[in-house]
mmCIF file of C-alpha atoms in Angstrom:
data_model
loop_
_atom_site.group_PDB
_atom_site.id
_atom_site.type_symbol
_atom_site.label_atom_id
_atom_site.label_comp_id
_atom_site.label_asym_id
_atom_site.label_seq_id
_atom_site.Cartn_x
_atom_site.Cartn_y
_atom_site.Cartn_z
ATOM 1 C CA UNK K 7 -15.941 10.554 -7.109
ATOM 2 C CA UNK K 8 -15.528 6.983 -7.748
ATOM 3 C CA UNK K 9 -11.210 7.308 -6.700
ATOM 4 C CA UNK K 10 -10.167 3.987 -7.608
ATOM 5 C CA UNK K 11 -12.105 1.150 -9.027
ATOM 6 C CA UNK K 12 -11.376 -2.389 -9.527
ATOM 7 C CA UNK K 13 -13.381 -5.521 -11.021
ATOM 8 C CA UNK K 14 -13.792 -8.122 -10.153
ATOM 9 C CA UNK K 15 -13.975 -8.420 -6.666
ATOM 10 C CA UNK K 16 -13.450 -11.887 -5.915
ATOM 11 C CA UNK K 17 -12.233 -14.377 -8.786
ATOM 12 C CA UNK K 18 -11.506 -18.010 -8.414
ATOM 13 C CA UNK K 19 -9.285 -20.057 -11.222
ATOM 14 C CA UNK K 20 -7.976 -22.905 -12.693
ATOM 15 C CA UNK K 21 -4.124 -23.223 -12.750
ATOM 16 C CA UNK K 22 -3.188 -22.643 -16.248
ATOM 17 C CA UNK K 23 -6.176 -20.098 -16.789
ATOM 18 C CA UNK K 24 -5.634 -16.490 -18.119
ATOM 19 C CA UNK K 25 -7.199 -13.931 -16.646
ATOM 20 C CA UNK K 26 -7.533 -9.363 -16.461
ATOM 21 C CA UNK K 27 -7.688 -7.860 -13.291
ATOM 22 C CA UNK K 28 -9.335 -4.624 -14.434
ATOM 23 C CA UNK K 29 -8.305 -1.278 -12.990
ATOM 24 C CA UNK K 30 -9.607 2.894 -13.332
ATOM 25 C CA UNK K 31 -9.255 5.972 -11.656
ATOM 26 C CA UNK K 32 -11.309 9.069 -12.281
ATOM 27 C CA UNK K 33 -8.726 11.782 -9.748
ATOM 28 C CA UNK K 34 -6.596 12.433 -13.287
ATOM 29 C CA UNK K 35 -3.418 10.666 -11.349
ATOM 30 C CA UNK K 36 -0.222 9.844 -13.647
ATOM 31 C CA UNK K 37 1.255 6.585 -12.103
ATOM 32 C CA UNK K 38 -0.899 3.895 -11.745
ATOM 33 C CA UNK K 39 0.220 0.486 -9.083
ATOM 34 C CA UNK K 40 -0.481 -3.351 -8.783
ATOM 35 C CA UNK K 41 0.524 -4.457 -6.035
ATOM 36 C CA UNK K 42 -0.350 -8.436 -4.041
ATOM 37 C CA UNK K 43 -0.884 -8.553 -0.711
ATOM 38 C CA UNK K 44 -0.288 -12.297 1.106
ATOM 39 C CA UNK K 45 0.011 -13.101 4.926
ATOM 40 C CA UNK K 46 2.831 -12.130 6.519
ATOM 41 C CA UNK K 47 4.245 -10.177 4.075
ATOM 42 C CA UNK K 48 2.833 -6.816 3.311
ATOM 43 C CA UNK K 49 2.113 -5.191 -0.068
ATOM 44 C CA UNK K 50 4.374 -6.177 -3.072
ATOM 45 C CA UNK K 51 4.577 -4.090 -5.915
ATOM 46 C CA UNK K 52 4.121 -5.937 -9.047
ATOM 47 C CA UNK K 53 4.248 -3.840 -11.697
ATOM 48 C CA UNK K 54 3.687 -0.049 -11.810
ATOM 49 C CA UNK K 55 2.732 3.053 -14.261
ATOM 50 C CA UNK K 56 4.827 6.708 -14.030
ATOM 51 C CA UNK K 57 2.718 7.668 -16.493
ATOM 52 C CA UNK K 58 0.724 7.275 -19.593
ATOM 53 C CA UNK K 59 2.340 4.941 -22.067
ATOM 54 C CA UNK K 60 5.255 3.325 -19.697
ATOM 55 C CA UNK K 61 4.969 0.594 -17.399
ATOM 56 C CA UNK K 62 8.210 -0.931 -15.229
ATOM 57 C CA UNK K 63 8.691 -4.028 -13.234
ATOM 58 C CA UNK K 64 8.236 -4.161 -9.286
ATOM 59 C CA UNK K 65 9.730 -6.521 -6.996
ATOM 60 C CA UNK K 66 7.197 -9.375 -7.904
ATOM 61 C CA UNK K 67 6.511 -9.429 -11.675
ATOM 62 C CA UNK K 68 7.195 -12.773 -12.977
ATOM 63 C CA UNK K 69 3.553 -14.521 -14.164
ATOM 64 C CA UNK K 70 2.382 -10.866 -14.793
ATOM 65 C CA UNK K 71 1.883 -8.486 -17.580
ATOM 66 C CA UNK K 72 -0.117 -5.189 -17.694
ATOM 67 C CA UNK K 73 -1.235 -2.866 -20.128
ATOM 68 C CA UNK K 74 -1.707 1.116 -19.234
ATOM 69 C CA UNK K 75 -4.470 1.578 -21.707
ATOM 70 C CA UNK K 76 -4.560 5.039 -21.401
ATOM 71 C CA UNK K 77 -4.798 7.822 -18.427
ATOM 72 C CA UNK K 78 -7.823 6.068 -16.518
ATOM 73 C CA UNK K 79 -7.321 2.489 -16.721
ATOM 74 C CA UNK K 80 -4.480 -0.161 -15.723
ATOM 75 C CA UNK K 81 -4.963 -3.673 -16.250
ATOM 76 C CA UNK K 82 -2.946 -6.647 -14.798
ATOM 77 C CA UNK K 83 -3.195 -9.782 -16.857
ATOM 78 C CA UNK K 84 -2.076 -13.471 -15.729
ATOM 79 C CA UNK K 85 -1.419 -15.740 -18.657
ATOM 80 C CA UNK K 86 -1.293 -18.754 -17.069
ATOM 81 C CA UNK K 87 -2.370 -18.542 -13.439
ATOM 82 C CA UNK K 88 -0.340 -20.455 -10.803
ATOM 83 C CA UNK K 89 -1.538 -21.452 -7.257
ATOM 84 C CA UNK K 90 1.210 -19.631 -5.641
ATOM 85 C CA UNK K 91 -0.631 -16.401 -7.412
ATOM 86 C CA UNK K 92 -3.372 -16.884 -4.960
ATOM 87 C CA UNK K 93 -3.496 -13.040 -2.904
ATOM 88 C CA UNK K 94 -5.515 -10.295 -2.736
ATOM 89 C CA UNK K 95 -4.308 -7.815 -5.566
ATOM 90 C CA UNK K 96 -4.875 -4.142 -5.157
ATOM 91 C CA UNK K 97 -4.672 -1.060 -7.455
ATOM 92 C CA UNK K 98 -3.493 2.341 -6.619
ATOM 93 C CA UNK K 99 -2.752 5.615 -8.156
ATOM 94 C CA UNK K 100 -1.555 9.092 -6.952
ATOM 95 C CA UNK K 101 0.466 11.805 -8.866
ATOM 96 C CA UNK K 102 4.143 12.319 -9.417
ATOM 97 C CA UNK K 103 6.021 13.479 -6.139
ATOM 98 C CA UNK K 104 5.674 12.764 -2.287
ATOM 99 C CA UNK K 105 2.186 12.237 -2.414
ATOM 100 C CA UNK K 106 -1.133 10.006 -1.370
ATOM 101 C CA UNK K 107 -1.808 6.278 -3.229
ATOM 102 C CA UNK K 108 -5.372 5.810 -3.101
ATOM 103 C CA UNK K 109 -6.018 2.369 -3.192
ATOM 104 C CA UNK K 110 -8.708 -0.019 -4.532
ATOM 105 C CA UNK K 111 -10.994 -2.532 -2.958
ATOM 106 C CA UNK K 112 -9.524 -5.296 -3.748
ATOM 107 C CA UNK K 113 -9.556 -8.273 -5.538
ATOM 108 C CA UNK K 114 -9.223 -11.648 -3.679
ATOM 109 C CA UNK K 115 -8.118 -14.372 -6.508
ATOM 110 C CA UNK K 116 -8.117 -17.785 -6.051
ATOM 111 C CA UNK K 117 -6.012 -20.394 -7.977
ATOM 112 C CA UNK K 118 -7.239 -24.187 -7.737
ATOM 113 C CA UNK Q 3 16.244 -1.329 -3.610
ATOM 114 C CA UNK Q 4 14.662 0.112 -0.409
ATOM 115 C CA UNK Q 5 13.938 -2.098 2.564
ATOM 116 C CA UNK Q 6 10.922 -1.821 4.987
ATOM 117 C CA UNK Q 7 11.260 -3.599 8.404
ATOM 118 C CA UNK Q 8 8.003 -2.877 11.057
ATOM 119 C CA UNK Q 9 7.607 -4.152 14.242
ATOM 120 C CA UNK Q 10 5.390 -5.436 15.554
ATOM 121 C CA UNK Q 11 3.525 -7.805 13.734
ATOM 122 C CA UNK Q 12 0.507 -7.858 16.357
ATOM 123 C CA UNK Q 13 0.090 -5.367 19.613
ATOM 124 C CA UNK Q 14 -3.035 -5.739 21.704
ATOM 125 C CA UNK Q 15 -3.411 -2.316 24.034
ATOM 126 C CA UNK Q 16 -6.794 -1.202 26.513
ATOM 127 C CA UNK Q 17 -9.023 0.967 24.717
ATOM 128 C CA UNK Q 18 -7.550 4.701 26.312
ATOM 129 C CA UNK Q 19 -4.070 3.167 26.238
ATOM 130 C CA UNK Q 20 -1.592 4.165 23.430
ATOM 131 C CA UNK Q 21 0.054 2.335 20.581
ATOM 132 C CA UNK Q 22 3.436 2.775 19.242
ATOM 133 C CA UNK Q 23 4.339 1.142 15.863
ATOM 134 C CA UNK Q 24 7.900 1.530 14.295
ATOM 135 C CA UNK Q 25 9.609 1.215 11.381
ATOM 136 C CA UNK Q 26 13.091 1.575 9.488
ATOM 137 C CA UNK Q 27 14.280 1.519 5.997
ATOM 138 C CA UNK Q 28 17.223 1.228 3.979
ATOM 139 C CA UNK Q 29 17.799 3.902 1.008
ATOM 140 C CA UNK Q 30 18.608 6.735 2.852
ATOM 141 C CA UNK Q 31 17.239 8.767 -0.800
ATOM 142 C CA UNK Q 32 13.604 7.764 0.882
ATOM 143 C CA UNK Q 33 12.229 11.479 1.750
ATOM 144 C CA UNK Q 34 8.421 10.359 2.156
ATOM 145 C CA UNK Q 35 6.974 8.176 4.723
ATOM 146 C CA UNK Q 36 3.164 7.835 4.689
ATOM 147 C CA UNK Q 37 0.955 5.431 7.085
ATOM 148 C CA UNK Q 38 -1.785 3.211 5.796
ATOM 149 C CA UNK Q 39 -4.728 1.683 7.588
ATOM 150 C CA UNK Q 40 -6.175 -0.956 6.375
ATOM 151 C CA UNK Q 41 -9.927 -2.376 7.682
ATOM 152 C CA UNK Q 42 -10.901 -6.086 7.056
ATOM 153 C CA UNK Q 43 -12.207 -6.299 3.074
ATOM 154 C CA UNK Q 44 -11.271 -2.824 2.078
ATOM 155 C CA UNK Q 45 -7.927 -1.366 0.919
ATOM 156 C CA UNK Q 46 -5.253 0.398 2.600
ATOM 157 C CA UNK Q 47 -6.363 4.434 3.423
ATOM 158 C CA UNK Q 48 -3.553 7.220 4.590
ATOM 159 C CA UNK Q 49 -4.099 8.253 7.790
ATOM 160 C CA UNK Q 50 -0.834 10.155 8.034
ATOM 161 C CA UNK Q 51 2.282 11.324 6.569
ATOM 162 C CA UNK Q 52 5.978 12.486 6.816
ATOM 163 C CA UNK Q 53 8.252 14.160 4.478
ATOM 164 C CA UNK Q 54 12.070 14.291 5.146
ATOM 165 C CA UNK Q 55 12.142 17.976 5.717
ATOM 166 C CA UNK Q 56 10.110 17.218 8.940
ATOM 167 C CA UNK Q 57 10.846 15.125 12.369
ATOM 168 C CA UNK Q 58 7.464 15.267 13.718
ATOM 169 C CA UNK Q 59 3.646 15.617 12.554
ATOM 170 C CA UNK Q 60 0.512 15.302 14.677
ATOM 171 C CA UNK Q 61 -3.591 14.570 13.883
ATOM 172 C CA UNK Q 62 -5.401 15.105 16.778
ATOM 173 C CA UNK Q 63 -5.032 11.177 18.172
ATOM 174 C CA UNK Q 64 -2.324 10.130 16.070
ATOM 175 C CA UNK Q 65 1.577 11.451 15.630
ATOM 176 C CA UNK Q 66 4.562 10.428 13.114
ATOM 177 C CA UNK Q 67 7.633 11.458 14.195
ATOM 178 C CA UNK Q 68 11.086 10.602 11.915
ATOM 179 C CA UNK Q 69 14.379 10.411 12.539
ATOM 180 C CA UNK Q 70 16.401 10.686 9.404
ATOM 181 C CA UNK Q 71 20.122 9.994 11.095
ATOM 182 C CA UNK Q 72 18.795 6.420 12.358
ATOM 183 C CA UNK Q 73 16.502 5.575 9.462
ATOM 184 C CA UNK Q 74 13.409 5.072 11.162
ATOM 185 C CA UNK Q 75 9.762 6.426 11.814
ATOM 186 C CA UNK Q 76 7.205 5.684 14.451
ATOM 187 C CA UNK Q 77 3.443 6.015 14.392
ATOM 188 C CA UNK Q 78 1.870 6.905 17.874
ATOM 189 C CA UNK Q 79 -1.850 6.562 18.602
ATOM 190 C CA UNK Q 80 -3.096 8.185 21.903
ATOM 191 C CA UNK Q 81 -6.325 7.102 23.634
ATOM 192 C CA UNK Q 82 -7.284 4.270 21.796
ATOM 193 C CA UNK Q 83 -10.115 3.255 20.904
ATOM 194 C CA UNK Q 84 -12.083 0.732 19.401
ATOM 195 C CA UNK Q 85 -12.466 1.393 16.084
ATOM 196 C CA UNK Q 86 -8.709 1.780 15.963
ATOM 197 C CA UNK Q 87 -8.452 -1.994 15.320
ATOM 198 C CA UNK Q 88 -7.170 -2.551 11.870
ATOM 199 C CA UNK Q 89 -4.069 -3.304 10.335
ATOM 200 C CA UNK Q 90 -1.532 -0.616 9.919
ATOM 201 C CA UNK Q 91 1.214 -0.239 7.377
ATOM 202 C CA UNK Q 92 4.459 1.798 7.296
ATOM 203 C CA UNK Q 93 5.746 3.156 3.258
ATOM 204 C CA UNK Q 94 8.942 5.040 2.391
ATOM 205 C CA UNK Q 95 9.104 6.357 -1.282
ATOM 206 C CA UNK Q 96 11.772 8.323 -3.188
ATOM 207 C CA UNK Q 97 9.078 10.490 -4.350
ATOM 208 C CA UNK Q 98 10.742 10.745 -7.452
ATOM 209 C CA UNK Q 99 8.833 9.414 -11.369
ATOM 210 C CA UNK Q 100 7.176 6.683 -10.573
ATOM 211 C CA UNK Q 101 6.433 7.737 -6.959
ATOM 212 C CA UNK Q 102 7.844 3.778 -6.167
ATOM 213 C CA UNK Q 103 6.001 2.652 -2.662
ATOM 214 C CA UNK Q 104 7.873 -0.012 -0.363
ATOM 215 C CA UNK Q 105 5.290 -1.233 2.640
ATOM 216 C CA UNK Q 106 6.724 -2.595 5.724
ATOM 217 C CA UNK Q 107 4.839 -5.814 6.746
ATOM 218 C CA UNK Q 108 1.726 -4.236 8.782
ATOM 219 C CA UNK Q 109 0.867 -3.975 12.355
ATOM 220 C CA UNK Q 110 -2.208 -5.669 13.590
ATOM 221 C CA UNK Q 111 -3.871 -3.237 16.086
ATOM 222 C CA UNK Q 112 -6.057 -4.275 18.215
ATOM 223 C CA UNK Q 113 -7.795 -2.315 21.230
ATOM 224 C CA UNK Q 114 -9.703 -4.014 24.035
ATOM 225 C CA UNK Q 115 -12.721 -2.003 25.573
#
């Protein structure tokens, strides 16, 4: 099993780019996560998936938009990339209830 | 919205020593508490959890104990050791649709040999 698998891994930008952060999971989870993580400051939820066919904001969603294209896959789109959108952004699933996020690898943007 | 405060940022302990890293939160709905490690380049793994019907859980080296009244939860790691140097979060969730994680602001573990 694959779990969680994002592309790319490492991105680097110029501010007023667009770009899709690519996300899938293969462990037949319902919600689906995007969450940034910057110095300091932990892991931000962005925007987030219950299930298939409804997406809600998270504490950080301005410059963001995503798409839950179906079960499997989760994509996070920037329209216009910012330099303050510089992180590490991570993707994570688990099922409904009190249980496990599996995250992804990673992926470290850059915004020049 | 909930709110996730950990302490401390950074703790240095001799490998065989233990580590204590704690955490409180807000919503007092929060009824799961899970603990992520995180090594350099990869993404945050569980190595533990907590649910609200429960004031302590132990894995072999490493314990979570809650207390619900207070609003907080501590991870305890007993003889250290080396390749316990990583950074470690602290979640709470509702555990409800949507299965909404808040992350405290990590712990940076490291253990001297």
């Amino acid at each position: 099993n694959a779990g969680v698998t994002q592309t790319p891994k490492f991105q680097v930008l110029k501010t007023g780019q667009s770009m899709t952060l690519q996300c899938a999971q293969d462990m037949n989870h319902n919600s689906m996560y995007w969450y940034r993580q910057d110095p300091g400051m932990g892991l931000r939820l962005i925007y987030y998936s219950a299930s298939e066919g409804t997406t809600d904001k998270g504490e950080v969603p301005n410059g963001y938009n995503v798409s839950r294209l179906n079960k499997r896959e989760f994509s996070l789109r920037l329209e216009s990339a910012a330099p303050s959108q510089t992180s590490v952004y991570f993707c994570a699933s688990s099922d409904q209830g009190n249980t496990e996020a599996f995250f992804g690898q990673g992926t470290r943007l850059t915004v020049v | 919205g909930e709110n996730v405060e950990q302490h401390p940022s950074t703790l240095s302990v001799q490998e065989g020593d233990s580590a204590v890293i704690k955490c409180t939160y807000s919503d007092s709905a929060s009824n799961y508490f899970p603990w992520y490690k995180q090594e350099l380049g990869k993404g945050p793994q569980l190595i533990i959890d907590i649910r609200s019907n429960v004031g302590e859980k132990k894995d072999q080296r490493i314990a979570v104990t809650l207390n619900k009244t207070a609003k907080h939860f501590s991870l305890h790691i007993t003889e250290t050791q080396p390749e316990d140097s990583a950074v470690y979060f602290c979640a709470a969730s509702r555990g409800n649709t949507g299965n909404q994680f808040y992350f405290g602001t990590g712990t940076s573990l490291t253990v001297i040999p």
